[in-house]
Amino acid sequence: MKRKSEKGRVESRKKRCAARSSSEAEPSCDIYIEITDQLYFAVLKQKIKSTAERHCFCIDEELAYENFYADFGPLNLAMFYRFCCKLTKKLKSITISRKKIIFYTCGDQKKQANAAYLIGSYAVMHLNMMPEDAYSLLVSRNSYIPFRDASFGTCTYNLNLLDCLSAVQKALRFGWLDFSNFDVEEYEHYERAENGDLNWIIPGKFLAFSGPHPKSKIENGYPLHAPEAYIPYFRKHNITAVIRLNKKMYDARRFTESGFEHHDLFFVDGSTPNDSIVRKFLNICENAEGAIAVHCKAGLGRTGTLIGCYMMKHFHLTAAEAIAWIRICRPGSIIGPQQNFVEEKQNGLWAEGDVFREKMMNDRENGKMAVTRILSGVDDITINGSNKNRPSKKEDMDLYNDEEERNGLTQGDKLRALKSKRQSRSSSGSLSQVVVFCCSLMGTVWPMCCLPFKR
C-alpha cells in the first residue's frame, strides 16, 4: 500500500500528535483478543489469577521503560528478548499445554501500548504473522496511544504500533534481529553509562555510542570514557571507522594512531544535518571496510538521524520504520525536528538507493573490481590523521563555533546525565558500581583505596 505524500505524512502526524496530547479514556470493560487458539492478549481493569483452565501472566512491573522525559517506549531489545523467552517457554510447557495462555496488562495507556508492541512483535517474529495482520488483531477491540520522542516539548511526530511491528519484520528480513545468537547480558552491560553506553543498530555495520571525553571521569553524575576505553571493544568487533558529529572533545589521533579512520561531520546538538553532511556520511559508510562507530554528545539524536538516513537509502525502510528500529535498539534516539527531517528525506533517499543499487549491479556485470565502489563526493570528506583536505586552523575553529555546545549544557549533556541517573536508580548496586568505576580509573596508583570496598 502506497504511503501518503511527503507533506501529507508530516501534517498527518502533527495532527495526530495534537489529538493525542491528552490520554485516551481507559477501557470501560475487560478486553480479550485471540492471537491463536491457545494464546490471548488482554487489557484488564485489574489483575487476574490463573485457574485450571487458564494460565495468566503480566509484565507491567517486570519490564518497565526507563524514560528520559515524556517518552515511554517502545521497550528495548533486551526487554523484547526476555518477553519472547518467557512466552515461548510457556507455550512449550507440558504442564500448561491444555490451558489458555493469557498475557495481560492492567496498566495505563502507556503500559497498554508497550504490551501490545510486545505481543504484536512476538506474533511477527515467532508466529509468522504479517505486521498488518498482527496490528489488525490488536486494534480490533482496543486503541493504543502512539510512542513519542525523548524530549520535554510538544510532540510533533507519532510513532504508532504498526510502525514498530513493521520495523521488527524488516529487522528479521535483513538479519539484524536474530535471538539465536543474541547475548542479552552483553546488551544490558554495554548499554549502561559506566560500561560505554553503546548499542548496535545494525550488527556488524553500525554501532551508536556516547561521545568519548579527553579522560575517563564522572561529570555531573555521568561516567565519561576516554577513546582508549573503547579501542579493545572496537577491535574485537571489526570496527574500522569512527564518525564524530559533535564538537571536538578529544584528539582524533587517539583513534587514528590505533589504526581507526576518524571522520568529523559536525552539526549543532538537537539540529538536523545539511545535505552535504548527509552525503558525506553516506559516502563514508558505503566505502568503509568494516563496521562504523558513530557518536555525537549522547549518541542519540544526531547519531540516530544519520544512521536512519543510511537505512532508508540502502534498505528502503520507511522513516517511521527506521526510527522505530533505532529506538528499539537504543531508546531515546532521534529527537524533535530530527524525526520530521528523517521523514522529509525518505523519498529522496529511496530514489538515491535505487540509483546506487543499479550502478553497483552494472559495475558487477561489467566486471569492475570492488575497489571502484561509489566514490563520488569522497574528495571533500575530512579524514583525521591525513593532511590532505584538512581544514585550516581558522576553518576548523569556524566549524565548531557553536557557543552553546562549546560552553554550556546542551541537549546531549542533559540526556546522557538523565540516562546515568535513571540507571543508578534502577540498580540496587548503583553505589558499588560507581565505586568500581572510580577504582578502575585510579588503576594501580592508589590500590589500597579500593580495599575497603572489597570486603
Short mmCIF file of C-alpha atoms in Angstrom, two decimals:
data_model
loop_
_atom_site.label_atom_id
_atom_site.label_comp_id
_atom_site.label_asym_id
_atom_site.label_seq_id
_atom_site.Cartn_x
_atom_site.Cartn_y
_atom_site.Cartn_z
CA MET A 1 0.00 0.00 0.00
CA LYS A 2 1.41 3.36 -1.01
CA ARG A 3 2.13 5.83 1.75
CA LYS A 4 0.79 9.38 1.70
CA SER A 5 2.72 12.14 0.02
CA GLU A 6 5.71 13.51 1.90
CA LYS A 7 3.98 16.70 3.02
CA GLY A 8 0.76 14.87 3.80
CA ARG A 9 2.51 12.39 6.08
CA VAL A 10 4.19 15.13 8.08
CA GLU A 11 0.97 17.11 8.52
CA SER A 12 -0.98 13.97 9.35
CA ARG A 13 1.45 13.01 12.11
CA LYS A 14 1.39 16.53 13.57
CA LYS A 15 -2.40 16.48 13.71
CA ARG A 16 -2.44 13.08 15.37
CA CYS A 17 0.12 14.30 17.92
CA ALA A 18 -2.13 17.21 18.83
CA ALA A 19 -5.13 14.93 19.09
CA ARG A 20 -3.22 12.59 21.41
CA SER A 21 -1.94 15.30 23.73
CA SER A 22 -4.35 14.11 26.41
CA SER A 23 -4.65 10.43 27.38
CA GLU A 24 -7.46 8.44 25.86
CA ALA A 25 -10.15 7.09 28.13
CA GLU A 26 -9.41 3.79 29.85
CA PRO A 27 -11.37 0.77 28.57
CA SER A 28 -14.77 0.58 30.23
CA CYS A 29 -14.61 -3.22 30.31
CA ASP A 30 -12.13 -6.08 30.10
CA ILE A 31 -10.89 -6.78 26.58
CA TYR A 32 -9.70 -10.17 25.34
CA ILE A 33 -8.05 -10.57 21.92
CA GLU A 34 -7.41 -14.03 20.48
CA ILE A 35 -3.95 -14.30 18.93
CA THR A 36 -4.01 -18.09 18.38
CA ASP A 37 -6.26 -20.90 19.63
CA GLN A 38 -4.20 -21.01 22.83
CA LEU A 39 -2.75 -17.51 23.16
CA TYR A 40 -4.71 -14.41 24.15
CA PHE A 41 -3.85 -10.78 24.82
CA ALA A 42 -5.99 -8.97 27.35
CA VAL A 43 -6.42 -5.41 28.57
CA LEU A 44 -7.97 -5.62 32.02
CA LYS A 45 -9.11 -3.31 34.76
CA GLN A 46 -7.43 -5.36 37.48
CA LYS A 47 -5.09 -8.31 37.92
CA ILE A 48 -6.37 -11.86 37.48
CA LYS A 49 -5.17 -15.24 38.72
CA SER A 50 -4.52 -18.45 36.86
CA THR A 51 -7.13 -21.21 37.08
CA ALA A 52 -7.47 -24.82 35.98
CA GLU A 53 -8.47 -23.61 32.51
CA ARG A 54 -6.16 -20.65 32.02
CA HIS A 55 -2.61 -19.51 32.74
CA CYS A 56 -2.28 -15.75 33.18
CA PHE A 57 0.78 -13.54 33.33
CA CYS A 58 1.58 -9.83 33.27
CA ILE A 59 4.86 -7.93 32.81
CA ASP A 60 3.69 -4.40 33.67
CA GLU A 61 6.13 -4.13 36.57
CA GLU A 62 8.76 -6.61 35.42
CA LEU A 63 9.59 -4.87 32.14
CA ALA A 64 9.44 -1.12 32.66
CA TYR A 65 10.61 1.52 30.19
CA GLU A 66 13.20 3.95 31.56
CA ASN A 67 12.18 7.32 30.18
CA PHE A 68 14.20 10.47 29.59
CA TYR A 69 11.33 12.96 29.56
CA ALA A 70 7.88 12.33 28.06
CA ASP A 71 8.91 9.22 26.12
CA PHE A 72 7.55 5.86 27.28
CA GLY A 73 8.53 3.27 24.69
CA PRO A 74 8.87 1.05 22.80
CA LEU A 75 10.63 -1.30 25.22
CA ASN A 76 14.21 -2.03 24.24
CA LEU A 77 15.64 -5.10 22.54
CA ALA A 78 16.65 -6.81 25.78
CA MET A 79 13.14 -6.48 27.20
CA PHE A 80 11.63 -7.82 23.98
CA TYR A 81 14.05 -10.76 24.16
CA ARG A 82 13.14 -11.53 27.77
CA PHE A 83 9.43 -11.37 26.91
CA CYS A 84 9.92 -13.75 23.97
CA CYS A 85 11.81 -16.22 26.17
CA LYS A 86 9.11 -16.10 28.82
CA LEU A 87 6.21 -16.57 26.42
CA THR A 88 7.94 -19.26 24.32
CA LYS A 89 8.67 -21.25 27.48
CA LYS A 90 5.01 -21.07 28.48
CA LEU A 91 3.79 -22.13 25.04
CA LYS A 92 6.14 -25.13 25.09
CA SER A 93 5.37 -26.12 28.68
CA ILE A 94 3.75 -29.54 29.00
CA THR A 95 2.13 -28.67 32.34
CA ILE A 96 0.02 -25.87 30.84
CA SER A 97 -0.32 -27.23 27.31
CA ARG A 98 -4.08 -27.67 27.70
CA LYS A 99 -4.63 -24.24 29.23
CA LYS A 100 -5.39 -20.94 27.56
CA ILE A 101 -2.40 -18.64 27.99
CA ILE A 102 -3.41 -15.07 28.68
CA PHE A 103 -0.84 -12.31 28.50
CA TYR A 104 -2.50 -9.28 30.02
CA THR A 105 -1.92 -5.70 31.07
CA CYS A 106 -3.90 -3.72 33.56
CA GLY A 107 -1.71 -0.65 33.41
CA ASP A 108 -2.30 2.80 31.98
CA GLN A 109 -2.34 3.70 28.30
CA LYS A 110 1.46 3.70 28.14
CA LYS A 111 1.67 0.19 29.59
CA GLN A 112 -1.01 -0.96 27.16
CA ALA A 113 0.95 0.37 24.18
CA ASN A 114 4.12 -1.42 25.27
CA ALA A 115 2.27 -4.67 25.99
CA ALA A 116 0.65 -4.53 22.54
CA TYR A 117 4.06 -3.88 20.98
CA LEU A 118 5.50 -6.94 22.75
CA ILE A 119 2.75 -9.39 21.80
CA GLY A 120 2.49 -7.96 18.28
CA SER A 121 6.24 -8.23 17.71
CA TYR A 122 6.18 -11.78 19.10
CA ALA A 123 3.45 -12.67 16.62
CA VAL A 124 5.55 -11.27 13.76
CA MET A 125 8.76 -12.98 14.89
CA HIS A 126 7.55 -16.34 16.22
CA LEU A 127 4.08 -16.86 14.75
CA ASN A 128 5.00 -15.69 11.24
CA MET A 129 2.26 -13.06 11.15
CA MET A 130 2.48 -10.11 8.81
CA PRO A 131 2.73 -6.80 10.70
CA GLU A 132 -0.59 -5.63 9.25
CA ASP A 133 -2.36 -8.82 10.39
CA ALA A 134 -0.97 -8.62 13.92
CA TYR A 135 -1.85 -4.94 14.08
CA SER A 136 -5.41 -5.58 12.86
CA LEU A 137 -5.92 -8.14 15.62
CA LEU A 138 -4.63 -5.81 18.32
CA VAL A 139 -6.71 -2.80 17.26
CA SER A 140 -9.85 -4.84 16.63
CA ARG A 141 -11.02 -4.29 20.20
CA ASN A 142 -8.79 -1.54 21.57
CA SER A 143 -6.77 1.52 20.55
CA TYR A 144 -3.25 2.44 21.67
CA ILE A 145 -1.56 5.78 22.13
CA PRO A 146 1.44 6.33 19.82
CA PHE A 147 5.00 6.44 21.08
CA ARG A 148 6.85 9.76 21.10
CA ASP A 149 10.38 11.15 21.26
CA ALA A 150 12.59 11.71 24.30
CA SER A 151 12.03 15.46 24.55
CA PHE A 152 10.19 17.64 27.03
CA GLY A 153 8.48 19.74 24.36
CA THR A 154 5.28 19.29 22.41
CA CYS A 155 5.06 16.06 20.44
CA THR A 156 5.46 16.74 16.71
CA TYR A 157 5.72 13.16 15.45
CA ASN A 158 3.82 9.99 16.28
CA LEU A 159 5.36 6.54 16.11
CA ASN A 160 2.48 4.10 16.06
CA LEU A 161 2.22 0.41 16.84
CA LEU A 162 2.23 -0.68 13.20
CA ASP A 163 5.48 1.23 12.62
CA CYS A 164 7.14 -0.84 15.36
CA LEU A 165 5.78 -4.16 14.09
CA SER A 166 6.92 -3.34 10.55
CA ALA A 167 10.37 -2.40 11.87
CA VAL A 168 10.65 -5.79 13.60
CA GLN A 169 9.72 -7.56 10.37
CA LYS A 170 12.32 -5.59 8.38
CA ALA A 171 14.97 -6.34 11.02
CA LEU A 172 14.17 -10.04 10.71
CA ARG A 173 14.32 -9.90 6.92
CA PHE A 174 17.72 -8.19 6.86
CA GLY A 175 19.24 -10.31 9.61
CA TRP A 176 19.53 -7.56 12.21
CA LEU A 177 17.26 -9.43 14.62
CA ASP A 178 18.33 -12.97 15.48
CA PHE A 179 17.75 -14.13 19.03
CA SER A 180 19.58 -17.41 18.40
CA ASN A 181 22.88 -15.54 18.83
CA PHE A 182 21.71 -12.55 20.85
CA ASP A 183 23.60 -12.02 24.13
CA VAL A 184 21.14 -10.20 26.37
CA GLU A 185 23.65 -9.84 29.21
CA GLU A 186 26.14 -8.21 26.85
CA TYR A 187 23.46 -5.84 25.53
CA GLU A 188 22.45 -4.79 29.03
CA HIS A 189 26.06 -4.47 30.15
CA TYR A 190 27.26 -2.17 27.37
CA GLU A 191 24.15 -0.01 27.25
CA ARG A 192 24.93 1.20 30.76
CA ALA A 193 26.72 4.53 31.02
CA GLU A 194 29.55 3.17 33.15
CA ASN A 195 30.26 0.43 30.59
CA GLY A 196 30.42 2.57 27.47
CA ASP A 197 26.79 3.46 26.67
CA LEU A 198 26.78 1.76 23.28
CA ASN A 199 24.33 -0.23 21.15
CA TRP A 200 24.47 -1.98 17.81
CA ILE A 201 21.83 -0.64 15.43
CA ILE A 202 22.79 -2.86 12.50
CA PRO A 203 25.01 -5.70 13.80
CA GLY A 204 28.35 -5.68 12.03
CA LYS A 205 27.67 -2.29 10.40
CA PHE A 206 26.59 0.50 12.80
CA LEU A 207 27.40 0.98 16.46
CA ALA A 208 25.93 4.05 18.20
CA PHE A 209 27.71 5.26 21.32
CA SER A 210 28.07 8.23 23.64
CA GLY A 211 30.82 10.69 22.77
CA PRO A 212 34.26 9.99 24.27
CA HIS A 213 35.96 12.52 26.54
CA PRO A 214 39.64 13.56 26.86
CA LYS A 215 39.93 11.45 30.01
CA SER A 216 37.78 8.97 31.90
CA LYS A 217 35.94 10.56 34.79
CA ILE A 218 32.50 11.14 36.28
CA GLU A 219 30.97 14.51 35.38
CA ASN A 220 27.51 15.68 36.52
CA GLY A 221 26.84 12.12 37.61
CA TYR A 222 27.66 10.67 34.18
CA PRO A 223 30.67 8.37 33.64
CA LEU A 224 32.77 9.72 30.76
CA HIS A 225 35.18 7.48 28.88
CA ALA A 226 38.40 8.28 27.06
CA PRO A 227 38.85 6.97 23.48
CA GLU A 228 41.21 4.27 24.74
CA ALA A 229 38.38 2.72 26.76
CA TYR A 230 36.57 1.80 23.53
CA ILE A 231 39.52 0.56 21.47
CA PRO A 232 39.60 -3.10 22.69
CA TYR A 233 35.87 -3.47 22.02
CA PHE A 234 36.15 -1.82 18.61
CA ARG A 235 38.99 -4.10 17.55
CA LYS A 236 37.16 -7.19 18.74
CA HIS A 237 34.07 -6.28 16.69
CA ASN A 238 35.85 -5.22 13.47
CA ILE A 239 35.06 -1.53 13.77
CA THR A 240 37.36 0.29 11.35
CA ALA A 241 35.96 3.85 11.37
CA VAL A 242 34.70 6.36 13.92
CA ILE A 243 32.41 9.24 12.93
CA ARG A 244 32.14 12.22 15.29
CA LEU A 245 29.13 14.51 14.90
CA ASN A 246 29.65 16.80 17.90
CA LYS A 247 32.36 19.33 18.74
CA LYS A 248 35.92 18.19 19.30
CA MET A 249 36.15 16.87 22.85
CA TYR A 250 39.16 14.62 22.26
CA ASP A 251 42.11 14.44 19.88
CA ALA A 252 41.18 12.25 16.90
CA ARG A 253 44.74 10.91 16.81
CA ARG A 254 43.88 8.78 19.83
CA PHE A 255 41.82 6.70 17.40
CA THR A 256 43.83 7.12 14.19
CA GLU A 257 47.11 6.16 15.85
CA SER A 258 45.43 2.92 16.89
CA GLY A 259 44.53 2.14 13.30
CA PHE A 260 41.00 3.54 13.02
CA GLU A 261 39.77 6.02 10.45
CA HIS A 262 38.24 9.10 12.07
CA HIS A 263 35.80 11.48 10.40
CA ASP A 264 34.36 14.79 11.64
CA LEU A 265 30.88 15.79 10.43
CA PHE A 266 29.81 18.40 12.96
CA PHE A 267 26.33 19.89 13.23
CA VAL A 268 24.67 21.58 16.21
CA ASP A 269 23.22 19.46 19.02
CA GLY A 270 19.49 18.91 18.56
CA SER A 271 19.54 20.15 14.96
CA THR A 272 19.36 18.41 11.58
CA PRO A 273 22.23 17.89 9.12
CA ASN A 274 22.51 19.73 5.82
CA ASP A 275 22.63 17.84 2.52
CA SER A 276 26.41 17.99 2.40
CA ILE A 277 26.76 16.24 5.75
CA VAL A 278 24.23 13.57 4.80
CA ARG A 279 26.05 12.95 1.52
CA LYS A 280 29.46 12.74 3.22
CA PHE A 281 28.12 10.39 5.91
CA LEU A 282 26.62 8.06 3.32
CA ASN A 283 29.83 8.04 1.27
CA ILE A 284 31.95 7.18 4.30
CA CYS A 285 29.65 4.32 5.28
CA GLU A 286 29.35 2.98 1.74
CA ASN A 287 33.12 2.72 1.47
CA ALA A 288 34.04 1.55 4.96
CA GLU A 289 35.85 -1.79 5.09
CA GLY A 290 34.44 -2.76 8.46
CA ALA A 291 31.83 -1.61 10.95
CA ILE A 292 31.35 2.07 11.81
CA ALA A 293 31.05 3.56 15.31
CA VAL A 294 29.02 6.78 15.28
CA HIS A 295 28.71 9.27 18.12
CA CYS A 296 27.56 12.77 18.92
CA LYS A 297 27.26 14.06 22.50
CA ALA A 298 24.85 11.42 23.85
CA GLY A 299 24.84 9.20 20.77
CA LEU A 300 21.07 9.59 20.38
CA GLY A 301 19.81 12.50 18.27
CA ARG A 302 22.35 13.35 15.60
CA THR A 303 23.71 9.80 15.60
CA GLY A 304 20.32 8.15 15.09
CA THR A 305 19.32 10.68 12.44
CA LEU A 306 22.21 9.90 10.11
CA ILE A 307 22.08 6.15 10.67
CA GLY A 308 18.37 6.35 9.83
CA CYS A 309 19.23 8.06 6.54
CA TYR A 310 21.52 5.17 5.62
CA MET A 311 18.83 2.62 6.49
CA MET A 312 16.30 4.36 4.25
CA LYS A 313 18.70 4.59 1.31
CA HIS A 314 20.12 1.08 1.44
CA PHE A 315 17.29 -0.98 2.95
CA HIS A 316 14.26 1.01 1.75
CA LEU A 317 12.87 1.37 5.27
CA THR A 318 10.23 3.99 5.77
CA ALA A 319 11.22 6.85 8.05
CA ALA A 320 8.91 5.51 10.75
CA GLU A 321 10.39 2.00 10.49
CA ALA A 322 13.92 3.38 10.75
CA ILE A 323 13.03 5.49 13.79
CA ALA A 324 11.23 2.56 15.42
CA TRP A 325 14.09 0.10 14.96
CA ILE A 326 16.75 2.56 16.12
CA ARG A 327 14.73 3.31 19.27
CA ILE A 328 14.17 -0.40 19.96
CA CYS A 329 17.95 -0.84 19.83
CA ARG A 330 18.83 2.47 21.52
CA PRO A 331 15.89 4.15 23.31
CA GLY A 332 15.72 7.94 23.11
CA SER A 333 17.19 8.19 19.62
CA ILE A 334 16.11 10.79 17.04
CA ILE A 335 14.54 13.76 18.79
CA GLY A 336 12.27 16.70 17.99
CA PRO A 337 12.72 18.13 14.47
CA GLN A 338 15.07 15.28 13.60
CA GLN A 339 12.02 13.00 13.32
CA ASN A 340 10.35 15.20 10.72
CA PHE A 341 13.68 15.63 8.93
CA VAL A 342 14.06 11.87 8.52
CA GLU A 343 10.55 11.61 7.11
CA GLU A 344 11.11 14.51 4.71
CA LYS A 345 14.26 12.76 3.41
CA GLN A 346 12.58 9.40 2.90
CA ASN A 347 11.54 9.55 -0.76
CA GLY A 348 14.74 11.22 -1.91
CA LEU A 349 16.89 8.62 -0.17
CA TRP A 350 14.79 5.81 -1.61
CA ALA A 351 15.49 7.19 -5.09
CA GLU A 352 19.21 7.54 -4.32
CA GLY A 353 19.26 3.96 -3.11
CA ASP A 354 17.68 2.71 -6.32
CA VAL A 355 20.34 4.53 -8.37
CA PHE A 356 23.12 3.23 -6.11
CA ARG A 357 21.99 -0.39 -6.42
CA GLU A 358 21.56 -0.11 -10.18
CA LYS A 359 25.07 1.30 -10.55
CA MET A 360 26.54 -1.43 -8.36
CA MET A 361 24.75 -4.08 -10.42
CA ASN A 362 26.04 -2.59 -13.66
CA ASP A 363 29.57 -2.43 -12.24
CA ARG A 364 29.44 -6.13 -11.34
CA GLU A 365 28.08 -7.05 -14.76
CA ASN A 366 30.86 -5.06 -16.42
CA GLY A 367 33.46 -6.88 -14.34
CA LYS A 368 34.67 -3.88 -12.41
CA MET A 369 36.61 -4.59 -9.24
CA ALA A 370 35.23 -3.84 -5.78
CA VAL A 371 37.73 -1.00 -5.44
CA THR A 372 35.60 1.04 -7.86
CA ARG A 373 32.81 1.40 -5.31
CA ILE A 374 30.86 4.62 -5.41
CA LEU A 375 33.40 7.35 -4.67
CA SER A 376 31.67 10.50 -5.89
CA GLY A 377 31.92 13.23 -3.30
CA VAL A 378 34.65 11.46 -1.32
CA ASP A 379 37.29 14.06 -2.22
CA ASP A 380 35.83 16.63 0.15
CA ILE A 381 35.49 14.31 3.13
CA THR A 382 37.64 15.23 6.11
CA ILE A 383 39.58 12.27 7.46
CA ASN A 384 41.55 12.97 10.60
CA GLY A 385 45.11 11.79 10.59
CA SER A 386 45.73 12.83 6.98
CA ASN A 387 47.00 16.21 5.82
CA LYS A 388 45.02 16.01 2.59
CA ASN A 389 41.87 18.12 2.64
CA ARG A 390 42.47 19.15 6.24
CA PRO A 391 40.83 22.50 7.07
CA SER A 392 43.00 25.36 8.23
CA LYS A 393 43.01 26.26 11.91
CA LYS A 394 40.68 29.17 11.23
CA GLU A 395 38.27 26.98 9.24
CA ASP A 396 38.49 24.40 11.99
CA MET A 397 37.50 26.95 14.63
CA ASP A 398 34.65 28.26 12.48
CA LEU A 399 33.32 24.74 12.00
CA TYR A 400 32.97 24.24 15.74
CA ASN A 401 31.95 27.75 16.67
CA ASP A 402 28.63 26.88 18.27
CA GLU A 403 28.69 28.84 21.51
CA GLU A 404 26.17 26.75 23.43
CA GLU A 405 27.80 23.45 22.62
CA ARG A 406 31.25 24.79 23.45
CA ASN A 407 30.42 26.47 26.74
CA GLY A 408 27.06 25.26 28.07
CA LEU A 409 24.94 22.20 28.73
CA THR A 410 23.28 21.01 25.54
CA GLN A 411 20.51 18.53 24.84
CA GLY A 412 23.09 15.75 24.62
CA ASP A 413 24.57 16.59 28.03
CA LYS A 414 21.14 16.54 29.65
CA LEU A 415 20.09 13.27 28.01
CA ARG A 416 23.15 11.31 28.99
CA ALA A 417 23.04 12.68 32.54
CA LEU A 418 19.42 11.54 32.77
CA LYS A 419 20.35 8.12 31.45
CA SER A 420 23.04 7.67 34.05
CA LYS A 421 20.79 8.81 36.90
CA ARG A 422 17.86 6.59 35.91
CA GLN A 423 20.15 3.57 35.57
CA SER A 424 21.53 4.28 39.02
CA ARG A 425 18.01 4.40 40.44
CA SER A 426 17.03 1.15 38.75
CA SER A 427 20.07 -0.73 40.01
CA SER A 428 20.27 -1.84 43.62
CA GLY A 429 24.02 -1.90 43.29
CA SER A 430 24.46 1.52 41.78
CA LEU A 431 26.71 2.82 44.56
CA SER A 432 29.07 -0.11 44.31
CA GLN A 433 29.17 0.29 40.51
CA VAL A 434 30.28 3.91 40.84
CA VAL A 435 32.94 2.84 43.34
CA VAL A 436 34.20 0.15 40.97
CA PHE A 437 34.30 2.67 38.12
CA CYS A 438 36.29 5.16 40.20
CA CYS A 439 38.70 2.48 41.33
CA SER A 440 39.29 1.36 37.77
CA LEU A 441 40.32 4.91 36.88
CA MET A 442 42.83 5.04 39.72
CA GLY A 443 44.46 1.89 38.39
CA THR A 444 47.48 0.85 40.36
CA VAL A 445 48.28 4.30 41.74
CA TRP A 446 46.11 4.00 44.82
CA PRO A 447 45.33 0.28 45.10
CA MET A 448 44.84 0.47 48.84
CA CYS A 449 41.90 2.87 48.40
CA CYS A 450 39.88 0.09 46.83
CA LEU A 451 40.39 -2.45 49.59
CA PRO A 452 37.64 -1.19 51.97
CA PHE A 453 35.04 -1.64 49.26
CA LYS A 454 36.03 -5.24 48.55
CA ARG A 455 35.24 -6.58 52.00
#
